[in-house]
PDB file of C-alpha atoms in Angstrom:
ATOM      1  CA  MET A   1      45.811  57.354  67.984  1.00 91.00           C
ATOM      2  CA  PRO A   2      46.366  59.753  65.052  1.00 94.00           C
ATOM      3  CA  VAL A   3      47.114  63.381  65.916  1.00 94.00           C
ATOM      4  CA  ASP A   4      47.494  66.317  63.517  1.00 93.00           C
ATOM      5  CA  PHE A   5      50.706  68.303  63.990  1.00 88.00           C
ATOM      6  CA  SER A   6      50.394  70.255  60.738  1.00 81.00           C
ATOM      7  CA  GLY A   7      49.511  73.442  62.600  1.00 79.00           C
ATOM      8  CA  PHE A   8      50.990  74.958  65.728  1.00 79.00           C
ATOM      9  CA  ARG A   9      49.020  72.703  68.089  1.00 87.00           C
ATOM     10  CA  PRO A  10      48.384  68.918  68.315  1.00 94.00           C
ATOM     11  CA  ILE A  11      44.775  68.315  67.269  1.00 95.00           C
ATOM     12  CA  ILE A  12      42.882  65.046  67.496  1.00 95.00           C
ATOM     13  CA  ASP A  13      39.522  63.932  66.125  1.00 95.00           C
ATOM     14  CA  GLY A  14      36.699  63.411  68.566  1.00 94.00           C
ATOM     15  CA  SER A  15      32.960  63.599  68.967  1.00 94.00           C
ATOM     16  CA  ILE A  16      30.438  65.001  71.426  1.00 92.00           C
ATOM     17  CA  ASP A  17      27.031  63.284  71.535  1.00 91.00           C
ATOM     18  CA  GLY A  18      27.667  61.947  68.042  1.00 91.00           C
ATOM     19  CA  HIS A  19      28.800  65.276  66.580  1.00 93.00           C
ATOM     20  CA  ALA A  20      32.235  64.986  64.968  1.00 94.00           C
ATOM     21  CA  THR A  21      34.663  67.686  65.995  1.00 94.00           C
ATOM     22  CA  HIS A  22      38.277  68.304  67.008  1.00 94.00           C
ATOM     23  CA  PHE A  23      40.014  68.443  70.380  1.00 95.00           C
ATOM     24  CA  LEU A  24      43.294  69.965  71.521  1.00 94.00           C
ATOM     25  CA  ILE A  25      45.822  67.672  73.219  1.00 96.00           C
ATOM     26  CA  ASP A  26      46.660  69.921  76.159  1.00 94.00           C
ATOM     27  CA  THR A  27      48.893  68.837  79.043  1.00 96.00           C
ATOM     28  CA  GLY A  28      48.763  72.495  80.092  1.00 91.00           C
ATOM     29  CA  SER A  29      45.132  72.052  81.186  1.00 89.00           C
ATOM     30  CA  ASP A  30      44.689  70.206  84.462  1.00 89.00           C
ATOM     31  CA  ALA A  31      41.231  68.970  83.416  1.00 88.00           C
ATOM     32  CA  THR A  32      39.410  67.934  80.261  1.00 92.00           C
ATOM     33  CA  VAL A  33      36.941  70.706  79.441  1.00 89.00           C
ATOM     34  CA  LEU A  34      34.634  71.899  76.693  1.00 88.00           C
ATOM     35  CA  LEU A  35      34.754  75.353  75.161  1.00 88.00           C
ATOM     36  CA  ARG A  36      31.708  77.547  74.836  1.00 83.00           C
ATOM     37  CA  SER A  37      31.874  76.993  71.055  1.00 82.00           C
ATOM     38  CA  ALA A  38      30.872  73.345  71.604  1.00 84.00           C
ATOM     39  CA  ALA A  39      27.872  74.297  73.735  1.00 84.00           C
ATOM     40  CA  ASP A  40      26.711  76.810  71.126  1.00 84.00           C
ATOM     41  CA  LYS A  41      27.440  74.664  68.073  1.00 86.00           C
ATOM     42  CA  PHE A  42      25.848  71.449  69.350  1.00 87.00           C
ATOM     43  CA  ASP A  43      23.111  73.045  71.464  1.00 86.00           C
ATOM     44  CA  LEU A  44      24.329  71.341  74.648  1.00 83.00           C
ATOM     45  CA  PRO A  45      22.483  72.034  77.921  1.00 79.00           C
ATOM     46  CA  VAL A  46      24.564  74.265  80.204  1.00 76.00           C
ATOM     47  CA  SER A  47      23.815  74.435  83.921  1.00 71.00           C
ATOM     48  CA  ARG A  48      24.484  77.800  85.536  1.00 61.00           C
ATOM     49  CA  GLN A  49      23.441  76.744  89.017  1.00 55.00           C
ATOM     50  CA  ARG A  50      27.010  77.280  90.115  1.00 58.00           C
ATOM     51  CA  SER A  51      29.833  79.321  88.635  1.00 59.00           C
ATOM     52  CA  ILE A  52      33.493  78.808  89.354  1.00 55.00           C
ATOM     53  CA  GLN A  53      36.510  80.306  87.678  1.00 51.00           C
ATOM     54  CA  SER A  54      39.382  78.779  85.754  1.00 52.00           C
ATOM     55  CA  ILE A  55      42.830  80.350  85.541  1.00 53.00           C
ATOM     56  CA  GLY A  56      44.500  80.570  82.131  1.00 55.00           C
ATOM     57  CA  THR A  57      47.249  82.480  80.360  1.00 52.00           C
ATOM     58  CA  ASN A  58      44.822  85.304  79.627  1.00 47.00           C
ATOM     59  CA  GLY A  59      43.467  85.552  83.140  1.00 50.00           C
ATOM     60  CA  VAL A  60      40.245  83.945  84.333  1.00 57.00           C
ATOM     61  CA  SER A  61      37.186  82.435  82.706  1.00 55.00           C
ATOM     62  CA  ASP A  62      33.789  81.641  84.148  1.00 68.00           C
ATOM     63  CA  VAL A  63      33.149  77.900  84.191  1.00 69.00           C
ATOM     64  CA  TYR A  64      29.791  76.119  84.152  1.00 76.00           C
ATOM     65  CA  ASP A  65      28.616  72.504  84.265  1.00 78.00           C
ATOM     66  CA  ILE A  66      27.534  70.610  81.203  1.00 84.00           C
ATOM     67  CA  HIS A  67      26.193  67.083  80.741  1.00 86.00           C
ATOM     68  CA  VAL A  68      26.842  64.971  77.664  1.00 87.00           C
ATOM     69  CA  LYS A  69      25.705  61.503  76.662  1.00 90.00           C
ATOM     70  CA  GLU A  70      28.917  60.548  74.910  1.00 90.00           C
ATOM     71  CA  PHE A  71      32.403  62.028  74.721  1.00 92.00           C
ATOM     72  CA  ARG A  72      34.803  60.205  72.407  1.00 93.00           C
ATOM     73  CA  ILE A  73      38.506  60.953  72.044  1.00 93.00           C
ATOM     74  CA  GLY A  74      39.588  59.350  68.790  1.00 89.00           C
ATOM     75  CA  ASP A  75      37.883  55.964  68.812  1.00 86.00           C
ATOM     76  CA  HIS A  76      37.846  55.748  72.594  1.00 88.00           C
ATOM     77  CA  ASP A  77      34.835  56.427  74.787  1.00 88.00           C
ATOM     78  CA  ALA A  78      36.361  58.691  77.425  1.00 86.00           C
ATOM     79  CA  ASP A  79      33.515  57.999  79.869  1.00 83.00           C
ATOM     80  CA  PHE A  80      32.904  61.675  80.638  1.00 83.00           C
ATOM     81  CA  ASN A  81      29.247  62.412  81.312  1.00 79.00           C
ATOM     82  CA  SER A  82      29.678  65.566  83.339  1.00 80.00           C
ATOM     83  CA  LEU A  83      32.176  68.159  82.139  1.00 84.00           C
ATOM     84  CA  LEU A  84      33.038  71.773  82.701  1.00 83.00           C
ATOM     85  CA  VAL A  85      32.627  74.349  79.944  1.00 83.00           C
ATOM     86  CA  LEU A  86      34.946  77.357  79.701  1.00 79.00           C
ATOM     87  CA  TRP A  87      32.854  80.398  78.891  1.00 71.00           C
ATOM     88  CA  HIS A  88      35.570  82.905  78.001  1.00 65.00           C
ATOM     89  CA  ALA A  89      37.632  81.548  75.121  1.00 65.00           C
ATOM     90  CA  PRO A  90      38.478  82.872  71.650  1.00 60.00           C
ATOM     91  CA  ARG A  91      35.736  82.065  69.126  1.00 62.00           C
ATOM     92  CA  ARG A  92      38.033  81.235  66.217  1.00 74.00           C
ATOM     93  CA  LEU A  93      39.866  78.253  67.717  1.00 79.00           C
ATOM     94  CA  PRO A  94      39.974  75.104  65.509  1.00 85.00           C
ATOM     95  CA  PHE A  95      38.830  72.810  68.346  1.00 90.00           C
ATOM     96  CA  ASP A  96      35.901  72.526  70.739  1.00 90.00           C
ATOM     97  CA  ALA A  97      37.500  70.901  73.790  1.00 91.00           C
ATOM     98  CA  LEU A  98      40.770  70.577  75.665  1.00 93.00           C
ATOM     99  CA  VAL A  99      41.843  67.027  76.464  1.00 95.00           C
ATOM    100  CA  GLY A 100      43.683  67.723  79.689  1.00 93.00           C
ATOM    101  CA  ALA A 101      46.288  66.127  81.908  1.00 95.00           C
ATOM    102  CA  ASP A 102      43.611  64.326  83.964  1.00 93.00           C
ATOM    103  CA  TYR A 103      42.973  62.070  80.945  1.00 94.00           C
ATOM    104  CA  LEU A 104      46.284  62.211  79.091  1.00 95.00           C
ATOM    105  CA  LEU A 105      48.504  61.462  82.080  1.00 95.00           C
ATOM    106  CA  ALA A 106      46.371  58.858  83.787  1.00 93.00           C
ATOM    107  CA  GLN A 107      48.898  56.496  82.194  1.00 93.00           C
ATOM    108  CA  ASP A 108      52.171  56.837  80.330  1.00 96.00           C
ATOM    109  CA  LEU A 109      51.799  58.987  77.199  1.00 97.00           C
ATOM    110  CA  GLU A 110      54.009  58.890  74.099  1.00 97.00           C
ATOM    111  CA  ILE A 111      53.819  61.614  71.440  1.00 96.00           C
ATOM    112  CA  ASP A 112      55.499  61.058  68.074  1.00 96.00           C
ATOM    113  CA  PRO A 113      55.280  64.209  65.907  1.00 93.00           C
ATOM    114  CA  ASP A 114      56.973  62.583  62.897  1.00 92.00           C
ATOM    115  CA  ALA A 115      54.463  59.736  62.703  1.00 93.00           C
ATOM    116  CA  GLN A 116      51.708  62.119  63.883  1.00 93.00           C
ATOM    117  CA  TYR A 117      50.611  59.660  66.499  1.00 94.00           C
ATOM    118  CA  LEU A 118      50.129  59.408  70.240  1.00 94.00           C
ATOM    119  CA  ARG A 119      50.135  56.201  72.219  1.00 94.00           C
ATOM    120  CA  PHE A 120      49.064  55.302  75.730  1.00 94.00           C
ATOM    121  CA  HIS A 121      51.122  52.767  77.655  1.00 92.00           C
ATOM    122  CA  LYS A 122      49.719  51.003  80.679  1.00 81.00           C
ATOM    123  CA  PRO A 123      51.855  51.466  83.802  1.00 66.00           C
ATOM    124  CA  ALA A 124      53.753  48.492  85.142  1.00 54.00           C
ATOM    125  CA  SER A 125      52.029  46.211  87.600  1.00 51.00           C
ATOM    126  CA  ALA A 126      52.452  46.702  91.327  1.00 50.00           C
ATOM    127  CA  PHE A 127      54.974  43.844  91.357  1.00 46.00           C
ATOM    128  CA  HIS A 128      57.150  45.431  88.663  1.00 50.00           C
ATOM    129  CA  ARG A 129      57.178  48.802  90.414  1.00 50.00           C
ATOM    130  CA  PHE A 130      59.187  47.229  93.215  1.00 50.00           C
ATOM    131  CA  THR A 131      61.645  45.349  90.991  1.00 50.00           C
ATOM    132  CA  SER A 132      64.450  46.384  88.668  1.00 49.00           C
ATOM    133  CA  CYS A 133      61.915  46.538  85.815  1.00 59.00           C
ATOM    134  CA  ALA A 134      60.571  49.744  87.292  1.00 67.00           C
ATOM    135  CA  ASP A 135      63.853  51.469  86.511  1.00 79.00           C
ATOM    136  CA  ARG A 136      64.272  50.257  82.954  1.00 89.00           C
ATOM    137  CA  HIS A 137      64.684  52.646  80.025  1.00 93.00           C
ATOM    138  CA  ARG A 138      61.214  53.178  78.534  1.00 93.00           C
ATOM    139  CA  ALA A 139      62.101  55.047  75.317  1.00 95.00           C
ATOM    140  CA  TYR A 140      62.033  51.868  73.218  1.00 95.00           C
ATOM    141  CA  TRP A 141      62.586  53.787  69.964  1.00 95.00           C
ATOM    142  CA  ASP A 142      65.965  55.246  71.022  1.00 95.00           C
ATOM    143  CA  GLU A 143      68.312  53.669  73.560  1.00 93.00           C
ATOM    144  CA  HIS A 144      70.090  57.034  73.860  1.00 94.00           C
ATOM    145  CA  ALA A 145      66.959  59.105  74.484  1.00 96.00           C
ATOM    146  CA  THR A 146      67.356  61.480  77.395  1.00 96.00           C
ATOM    147  CA  ALA A 147      65.383  60.878  80.584  1.00 97.00           C
ATOM    148  CA  VAL A 148      64.875  63.595  83.183  1.00 97.00           C
ATOM    149  CA  GLU A 149      62.975  63.658  86.432  1.00 97.00           C
ATOM    150  CA  MET A 150      59.351  64.756  86.089  1.00 97.00           C
ATOM    151  CA  SER A 151      57.065  66.040  88.816  1.00 95.00           C
ATOM    152  CA  THR A 152      53.679  67.773  88.794  1.00 94.00           C
ATOM    153  CA  VAL A 153      52.438  71.282  89.515  1.00 91.00           C
ATOM    154  CA  GLY A 154      51.444  69.972  92.945  1.00 84.00           C
ATOM    155  CA  GLY A 155      48.524  68.809  95.019  1.00 79.00           C
ATOM    156  CA  ASP A 156      45.842  67.235  92.832  1.00 85.00           C
ATOM    157  CA  ASP A 157      47.122  69.065  89.736  1.00 89.00           C
ATOM    158  CA  PRO A 158      48.670  66.437  87.393  1.00 93.00           C
ATOM    159  CA  ARG A 159      50.270  68.819  84.894  1.00 94.00           C
ATOM    160  CA  PRO A 160      53.900  67.795  84.184  1.00 97.00           C
ATOM    161  CA  VAL A 161      56.897  69.821  85.381  1.00 97.00           C
ATOM    162  CA  VAL A 162      60.620  69.413  84.647  1.00 97.00           C
ATOM    163  CA  THR A 163      63.683  71.333  85.766  1.00 97.00           C
ATOM    164  CA  VAL A 164      65.511  73.292  83.060  1.00 98.00           C
ATOM    165  CA  GLU A 165      68.454  75.641  83.118  1.00 97.00           C
ATOM    166  CA  ILE A 166      68.320  79.061  81.471  1.00 97.00           C
ATOM    167  CA  ASN A 167      71.509  81.122  81.365  1.00 97.00           C
ATOM    168  CA  GLY A 168      72.850  78.947  84.174  1.00 96.00           C
ATOM    169  CA  ARG A 169      69.809  79.392  86.430  1.00 96.00           C
ATOM    170  CA  GLU A 170      67.495  76.557  87.393  1.00 97.00           C
ATOM    171  CA  MET A 171      63.852  77.030  86.448  1.00 96.00           C
ATOM    172  CA  ARG A 172      60.702  74.937  86.838  1.00 96.00           C
ATOM    173  CA  ALA A 173      59.058  74.431  83.451  1.00 97.00           C
ATOM    174  CA  MET A 174      55.560  73.088  82.900  1.00 96.00           C
ATOM    175  CA  ILE A 175      55.318  71.032  79.693  1.00 97.00           C
ATOM    176  CA  ASP A 176      52.332  72.456  77.840  1.00 95.00           C
ATOM    177  CA  THR A 177      51.342  70.723  74.604  1.00 95.00           C
ATOM    178  CA  GLY A 178      48.615  73.337  74.141  1.00 91.00           C
ATOM    179  CA  ALA A 179      51.007  76.300  74.069  1.00 90.00           C
ATOM    180  CA  THR A 180      52.145  77.302  70.588  1.00 88.00           C
ATOM    181  CA  SER A 181      55.256  79.032  71.946  1.00 90.00           C
ATOM    182  CA  SER A 182      57.441  78.572  74.999  1.00 94.00           C
ATOM    183  CA  MET A 183      57.336  81.466  77.435  1.00 92.00           C
ATOM    184  CA  ILE A 184      59.004  82.578  80.627  1.00 95.00           C
ATOM    185  CA  THR A 185      57.773  84.893  83.388  1.00 92.00           C
ATOM    186  CA  PRO A 186      59.321  88.379  83.643  1.00 91.00           C
ATOM    187  CA  ALA A 187      60.681  87.561  87.125  1.00 92.00           C
ATOM    188  CA  ALA A 188      62.397  84.422  85.821  1.00 95.00           C
ATOM    189  CA  ALA A 189      63.787  86.343  82.834  1.00 95.00           C
ATOM    190  CA  VAL A 190      65.344  88.875  85.208  1.00 93.00           C
ATOM    191  CA  ARG A 191      66.904  86.019  87.203  1.00 95.00           C
ATOM    192  CA  ALA A 192      68.432  84.844  83.931  1.00 95.00           C
ATOM    193  CA  GLY A 193      69.823  88.337  83.258  1.00 93.00           C
ATOM    194  CA  VAL A 194      67.347  89.404  80.573  1.00 90.00           C
ATOM    195  CA  ARG A 195      65.311  92.575  80.974  1.00 81.00           C
ATOM    196  CA  ARG A 196      62.617  94.179  78.841  1.00 72.00           C
ATOM    197  CA  GLU A 197      64.968  96.783  77.365  1.00 61.00           C
ATOM    198  CA  LEU A 198      66.814  93.898  75.672  1.00 52.00           C
ATOM    199  CA  ARG A 199      63.708  92.738  73.828  1.00 54.00           C
ATOM    200  CA  ASP A 200      63.201  92.582  70.084  1.00 53.00           C
ATOM    201  CA  SER A 201      60.326  95.086  69.867  1.00 52.00           C
ATOM    202  CA  SER A 202      59.374  93.822  66.405  1.00 50.00           C
ATOM    203  CA  GLU A 203      58.134  90.617  68.054  1.00 55.00           C
ATOM    204  CA  ASP A 204      55.908  92.134  70.728  1.00 55.00           C
ATOM    205  CA  GLY A 205      52.425  90.683  70.563  1.00 58.00           C
ATOM    206  CA  GLU A 206      49.370  89.130  72.192  1.00 52.00           C
ATOM    207  CA  PHE A 207      48.299  85.514  72.627  1.00 56.00           C
ATOM    208  CA  GLU A 208      44.836  84.051  72.160  1.00 57.00           C
ATOM    209  CA  ALA A 209      44.053  81.856  75.141  1.00 53.00           C
ATOM    210  CA  ILE A 210      41.510  81.110  77.836  1.00 54.00           C
ATOM    211  CA  GLY A 211      40.502  84.159  79.880  1.00 48.00           C
ATOM    212  CA  THR A 212      39.056  87.634  79.630  1.00 49.00           C
ATOM    213  CA  GLU A 213      42.296  89.591  79.260  1.00 54.00           C
ATOM    214  CA  ARG A 214      44.814  90.009  76.417  1.00 62.00           C
ATOM    215  CA  PRO A 215      48.224  90.347  78.106  1.00 64.00           C
ATOM    216  CA  THR A 216      51.114  91.470  75.944  1.00 73.00           C
ATOM    217  CA  ALA A 217      54.316  89.503  75.487  1.00 79.00           C
ATOM    218  CA  TRP A 218      57.781  90.397  74.294  1.00 86.00           C
ATOM    219  CA  ARG A 219      60.446  88.135  72.862  1.00 88.00           C
ATOM    220  CA  ALA A 220      64.107  87.913  73.798  1.00 90.00           C
ATOM    221  CA  SER A 221      67.172  85.741  73.230  1.00 92.00           C
ATOM    222  CA  PHE A 222      68.661  83.726  76.080  1.00 95.00           C
ATOM    223  CA  ASP A 223      72.261  82.556  75.839  1.00 95.00           C
ATOM    224  CA  SER A 224      71.426  78.975  76.764  1.00 96.00           C
ATOM    225  CA  PHE A 225      68.538  76.653  77.489  1.00 97.00           C
ATOM    226  CA  VAL A 226      69.402  73.230  78.916  1.00 97.00           C
ATOM    227  CA  LEU A 227      67.164  70.230  79.519  1.00 97.00           C
ATOM    228  CA  GLY A 228      69.004  67.053  80.446  1.00 96.00           C
ATOM    229  CA  ASP A 229      71.902  66.681  78.040  1.00 95.00           C
ATOM    230  CA  GLU A 230      70.371  68.885  75.315  1.00 96.00           C
ATOM    231  CA  THR A 231      71.473  72.519  74.995  1.00 96.00           C
ATOM    232  CA  VAL A 232      69.957  75.241  72.839  1.00 96.00           C
ATOM    233  CA  ARG A 233      72.096  78.330  72.236  1.00 95.00           C
ATOM    234  CA  ASN A 234      70.428  81.693  71.639  1.00 94.00           C
ATOM    235  CA  ALA A 235      67.059  80.295  72.659  1.00 95.00           C
ATOM    236  CA  ARG A 236      64.136  82.532  71.723  1.00 93.00           C
ATOM    237  CA  LEU A 237      61.434  82.792  74.398  1.00 94.00           C
ATOM    238  CA  TYR A 238      58.410  84.981  74.890  1.00 91.00           C
ATOM    239  CA  VAL A 239      58.355  86.850  78.186  1.00 92.00           C
ATOM    240  CA  MET A 240      54.963  87.403  79.792  1.00 87.00           C
ATOM    241  CA  GLU A 241      52.993  86.911  82.973  1.00 83.00           C
ATOM    242  CA  ILE A 242      52.023  83.303  82.315  1.00 80.00           C
ATOM    243  CA  TRP A 243      48.918  83.462  84.508  1.00 70.00           C
ATOM    244  CA  GLY A 244      47.984  86.976  83.471  1.00 60.00           C
ATOM    245  CA  PRO A 245      46.067  89.036  86.029  1.00 52.00           C
ATOM    246  CA  SER A 246      44.810  85.910  87.830  1.00 48.00           C
ATOM    247  CA  HIS A 247      46.979  85.919  90.938  1.00 47.00           C
ATOM    248  CA  GLY A 248      44.406  87.745  93.037  1.00 46.00           C
ATOM    249  CA  VAL A 249      41.606  85.290  92.258  1.00 48.00           C
ATOM    250  CA  ASN A 250      42.702  82.370  94.420  1.00 49.00           C
ATOM    251  CA  VAL A 251      45.477  82.629  96.994  1.00 42.00           C
ATOM    252  CA  HIS A 252      46.165  78.887  96.954  1.00 47.00           C
ATOM    253  CA  ALA A 253      46.321  78.776  93.157  1.00 51.00           C
ATOM    254  CA  ALA A 254      48.508  81.867  93.051  1.00 49.00           C
ATOM    255  CA  SER A 255      51.003  80.245  95.411  1.00 50.00           C
ATOM    256  CA  ARG A 256      51.046  77.065  93.329  1.00 56.00           C
ATOM    257  CA  TYR A 257      51.465  78.840  90.002  1.00 59.00           C
ATOM    258  CA  SER A 258      54.156  81.173  91.328  1.00 63.00           C
ATOM    259  CA  ARG A 259      56.440  78.143  91.478  1.00 83.00           C
ATOM    260  CA  ILE A 260      56.238  77.734  87.683  1.00 91.00           C
ATOM    261  CA  ASP A 261      58.856  79.813  85.861  1.00 94.00           C
ATOM    262  CA  MET A 262      58.063  78.920  82.255  1.00 95.00           C
ATOM    263  CA  LEU A 263      55.865  76.971  79.867  1.00 94.00           C
ATOM    264  CA  LEU A 264      57.603  74.598  77.461  1.00 96.00           C
ATOM    265  CA  GLY A 265      55.411  74.570  74.365  1.00 94.00           C
ATOM    266  CA  THR A 266      55.183  73.025  70.930  1.00 93.00           C
ATOM    267  CA  ASP A 267      58.227  74.923  69.625  1.00 93.00           C
ATOM    268  CA  PHE A 268      60.120  72.379  71.759  1.00 95.00           C
ATOM    269  CA  LEU A 269      57.792  69.393  71.459  1.00 94.00           C
ATOM    270  CA  LYS A 270      57.386  69.318  67.658  1.00 93.00           C
ATOM    271  CA  ALA A 271      61.116  68.640  67.303  1.00 95.00           C
ATOM    272  CA  HIS A 272      61.106  65.720  69.746  1.00 96.00           C
ATOM    273  CA  ARG A 273      59.594  62.303  70.217  1.00 97.00           C
ATOM    274  CA  VAL A 274      58.606  62.206  73.862  1.00 97.00           C
ATOM    275  CA  LEU A 275      57.285  59.901  76.549  1.00 98.00           C
ATOM    276  CA  PHE A 276      55.620  61.147  79.714  1.00 97.00           C
ATOM    277  CA  ALA A 277      56.477  58.132  81.895  1.00 96.00           C
ATOM    278  CA  VAL A 278      54.125  58.898  84.755  1.00 95.00           C
ATOM    279  CA  SER A 279      54.754  55.440  86.198  1.00 93.00           C
ATOM    280  CA  GLN A 280      58.439  56.369  86.637  1.00 94.00           C
ATOM    281  CA  ASN A 281      58.113  60.123  87.214  1.00 95.00           C
ATOM    282  CA  ARG A 282      60.341  60.633  84.179  1.00 97.00           C
ATOM    283  CA  PHE A 283      60.161  62.539  80.902  1.00 98.00           C
ATOM    284  CA  TYR A 284      61.950  60.910  77.936  1.00 98.00           C
ATOM    285  CA  PHE A 285      62.784  62.823  74.771  1.00 97.00           C
ATOM    286  CA  SER A 286      64.910  62.514  71.655  1.00 96.00           C
ATOM    287  CA  HIS A 287      65.468  65.118  68.968  1.00 96.00           C
ATOM    288  CA  VAL A 288      63.929  64.102  65.637  1.00 93.00           C
ATOM    289  CA  GLY A 289      65.064  67.114  63.623  1.00 92.00           C
ATOM    290  CA  GLY A 290      64.449  70.802  63.189  1.00 92.00           C
ATOM    291  CA  GLN A 291      64.889  73.861  65.329  1.00 93.00           C
ATOM    292  CA  VAL A 292      64.160  74.024  69.033  1.00 94.00           C
ATOM    293  CA  LEU A 293      63.285  77.454  70.431  1.00 92.00           C
ATOM    294  CA  GLY A 294      64.703  79.013  67.277  1.00 89.00           C
ATOM    295  CA  SER A 295      68.018  77.102  67.052  1.00 89.00           C
ATOM    296  CA  ILE A 296      69.388  73.630  66.348  1.00 88.00           C
ATOM    297  CA  PRO A 297      70.081  71.916  69.692  1.00 92.00           C
ATOM    298  CA  GLN A 298      73.421  70.469  70.743  1.00 89.00           C
ATOM    299  CA  ARG A 299      73.782  67.309  72.745  1.00 83.00           C
ATOM    300  CA  ALA A 300      76.330  66.251  75.324  1.00 71.00           C
ATOM    301  CA  ALA A 301      77.431  62.642  75.764  1.00 60.00           C
ATOM    302  CA  PRO A 302      74.220  60.655  76.300  1.00 55.00           C
ATOM    303  CA  SER A 303      73.391  59.654  79.857  1.00 51.00           C
ATOM    304  CA  ARG A 304      70.703  57.336  81.160  1.00 51.00           C
ATOM    305  CA  VAL A 305      68.854  59.532  83.632  1.00 55.00           C
ATOM    306  CA  ALA A 306      69.577  63.182  84.216  1.00 54.00           C
ATOM    307  CA  THR A 307      68.234  65.053  87.217  1.00 51.00           C
ATOM    308  CA  GLY A 308      66.945  67.797  84.921  1.00 54.00           C
ATOM    309  CA  THR A 309      70.053  69.861  84.253  1.00 53.00           C
ATOM    310  CA  ARG A 310      73.730  69.141  84.137  1.00 45.00           C
ATOM    311  CA  ASN A 311      74.853  72.078  86.306  1.00 42.00           C
ATOM    312  CA  ARG A 312      72.604  72.710  89.254  1.00 40.00           C
ATOM    313  CA  ASN A 313      73.031  76.417  89.960  1.00 42.00           C
ATOM    314  CA  LYS A 314      70.133  77.677  92.004  1.00 42.00           C
ATOM    315  CA  GLY A 315      68.358  80.830  90.849  1.00 41.00           C
ATOM    316  CA  SER A 316      68.026  83.527  93.468  1.00 37.00           C
TER     317      SER A 316
END
């Protein structure tokens, strides 16, 4: 399935009730949702009989129900007839829907930024899951591709999480294909020894995202970022409250999100060919060229499966 990586986000063609449009490939969204722009543009019927709230980087957004006759992702009928629509989103986004982890990670997902393509791979059969085939190396394009353990945010939230190491401290990172830049929470930055007074003030800024707030972010250098056997020196990360002012909205959600220390965005993903091997609970990746988090990565001797980081120092 072709995907456009020419910008800062992976965009795919799609259609809503026969109207051609574009969707964002977003593993950072737990569900596939429409934006208000789609409802306005295509005059879609929105039901306001109930209103719930969705938590995003910029806080919370009201969410309503919407019914569609057809929702196609690429050439595939995604079989969504009832969807949620996010009401508070920037109006200038180049897409009208987020294709979330509920659809993307229902099976193994490969993203190839060089070929500008994504592929879905059917999980192994029940028989193969209990044989040696279940443990085989799935990165068919590179026998030396790194594989690390992959989990989820938790509960019924399928968003992918890996363990990374920043300045020698273990962190839980959610892989977010919809995030243009990788970012770390202020509390996690402090654990890694980086405080706000060390920031590069010339790179302070705001992010456009789902929600009603516009939280500020600051950028800093971290001595090392490690995922598997790949190390980035002088990694550049934005520091911000990833979930904005949303922690008071839902106690359960706040507890779940507090266990996420950073978002790993497209400044990592665009330099790697990756496979989300949901059937194995593994994340495969191989560097295809270019900078990662502002620097060229270094690689240790290749290993088959890493547990996430090479040195497992616990953050306090």
